[in-house]
CSV table of C-alpha atoms in Angstrom, one decimal:
chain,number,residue,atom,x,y,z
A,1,UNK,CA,80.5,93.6,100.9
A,2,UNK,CA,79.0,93.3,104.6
A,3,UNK,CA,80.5,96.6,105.7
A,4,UNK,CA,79.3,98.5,102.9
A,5,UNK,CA,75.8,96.4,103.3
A,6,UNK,CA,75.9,98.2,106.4
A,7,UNK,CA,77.5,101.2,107.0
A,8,UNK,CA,75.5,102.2,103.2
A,9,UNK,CA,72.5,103.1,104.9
A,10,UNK,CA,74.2,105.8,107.0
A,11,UNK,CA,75.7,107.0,104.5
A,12,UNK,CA,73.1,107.6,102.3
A,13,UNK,CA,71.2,109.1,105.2
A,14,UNK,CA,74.2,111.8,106.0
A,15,UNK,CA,74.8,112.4,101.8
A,16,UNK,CA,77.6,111.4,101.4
A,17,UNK,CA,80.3,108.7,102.4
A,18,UNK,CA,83.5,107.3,101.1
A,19,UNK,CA,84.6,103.8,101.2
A,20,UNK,CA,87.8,102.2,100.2
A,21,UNK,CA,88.8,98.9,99.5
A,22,UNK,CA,92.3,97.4,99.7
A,23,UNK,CA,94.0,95.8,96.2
A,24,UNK,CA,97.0,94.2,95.0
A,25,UNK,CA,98.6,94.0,91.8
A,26,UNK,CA,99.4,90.5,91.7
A,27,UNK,CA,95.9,90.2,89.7
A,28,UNK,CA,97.6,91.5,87.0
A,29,UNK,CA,101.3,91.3,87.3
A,30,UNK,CA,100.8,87.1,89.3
A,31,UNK,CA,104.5,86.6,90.8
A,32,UNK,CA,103.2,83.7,93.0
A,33,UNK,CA,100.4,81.3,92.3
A,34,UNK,CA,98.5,82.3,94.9
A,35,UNK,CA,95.2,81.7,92.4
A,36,UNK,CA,92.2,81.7,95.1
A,37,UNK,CA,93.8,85.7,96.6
A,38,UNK,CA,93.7,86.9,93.3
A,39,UNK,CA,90.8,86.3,91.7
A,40,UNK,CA,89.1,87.2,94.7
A,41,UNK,CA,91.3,90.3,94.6
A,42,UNK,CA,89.9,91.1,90.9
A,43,UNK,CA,86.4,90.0,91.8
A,44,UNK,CA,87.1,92.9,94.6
A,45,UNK,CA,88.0,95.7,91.6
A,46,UNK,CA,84.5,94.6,89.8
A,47,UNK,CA,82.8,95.3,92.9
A,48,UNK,CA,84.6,98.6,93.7
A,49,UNK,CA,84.1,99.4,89.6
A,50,UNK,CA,79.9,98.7,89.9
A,51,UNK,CA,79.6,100.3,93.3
A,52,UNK,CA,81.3,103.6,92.4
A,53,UNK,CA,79.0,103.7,89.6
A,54,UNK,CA,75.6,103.2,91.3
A,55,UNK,CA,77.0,105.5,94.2
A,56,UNK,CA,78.2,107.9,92.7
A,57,UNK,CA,75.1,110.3,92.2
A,58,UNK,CA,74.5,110.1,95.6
A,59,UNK,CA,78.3,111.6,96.5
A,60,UNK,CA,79.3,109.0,97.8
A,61,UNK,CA,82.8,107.6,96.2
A,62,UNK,CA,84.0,104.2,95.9
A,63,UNK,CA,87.5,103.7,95.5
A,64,UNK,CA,90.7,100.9,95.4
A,65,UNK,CA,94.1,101.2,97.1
A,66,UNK,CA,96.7,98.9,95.4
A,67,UNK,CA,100.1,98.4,96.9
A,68,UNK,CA,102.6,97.1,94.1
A,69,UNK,CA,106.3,96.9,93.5
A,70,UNK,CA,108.2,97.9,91.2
């Protein structure tokens, strides 16, 4: 949330930008009860979810990278 409070700015200001945010699975597939990591890690998806939406229409894209086995 700090690096997009401020690196959004310049973004805005050039007209585009892309920011992406690192995942997991384990939020939805929990192997390990590591509870704290993934409900921040879900908390995370909700915040790439909402910012992709209010960013979008000013080109500038908001995505996740997950990592998962299989």
């Amino acid at each position: 949330l700090n690096v997009i409070q401020a690196t959004l700015p310049g973004m805005v200001e050039a007209g585009f930008g892309r920011i992406v945010n690192i995942g997991t699975n384990l939020f939805q597939h929990p192997v390990v009860p590591y509870h704290d990591y993934t409900a921040a890690k879900a908390a995370l998806l909700s915040l790439t979810r909402t910012f992709a939406d209010d960013l979008g229409p000013q080109a500038i894209t908001v995505n996740m990278v997950s990592g998962g086995c299989c």
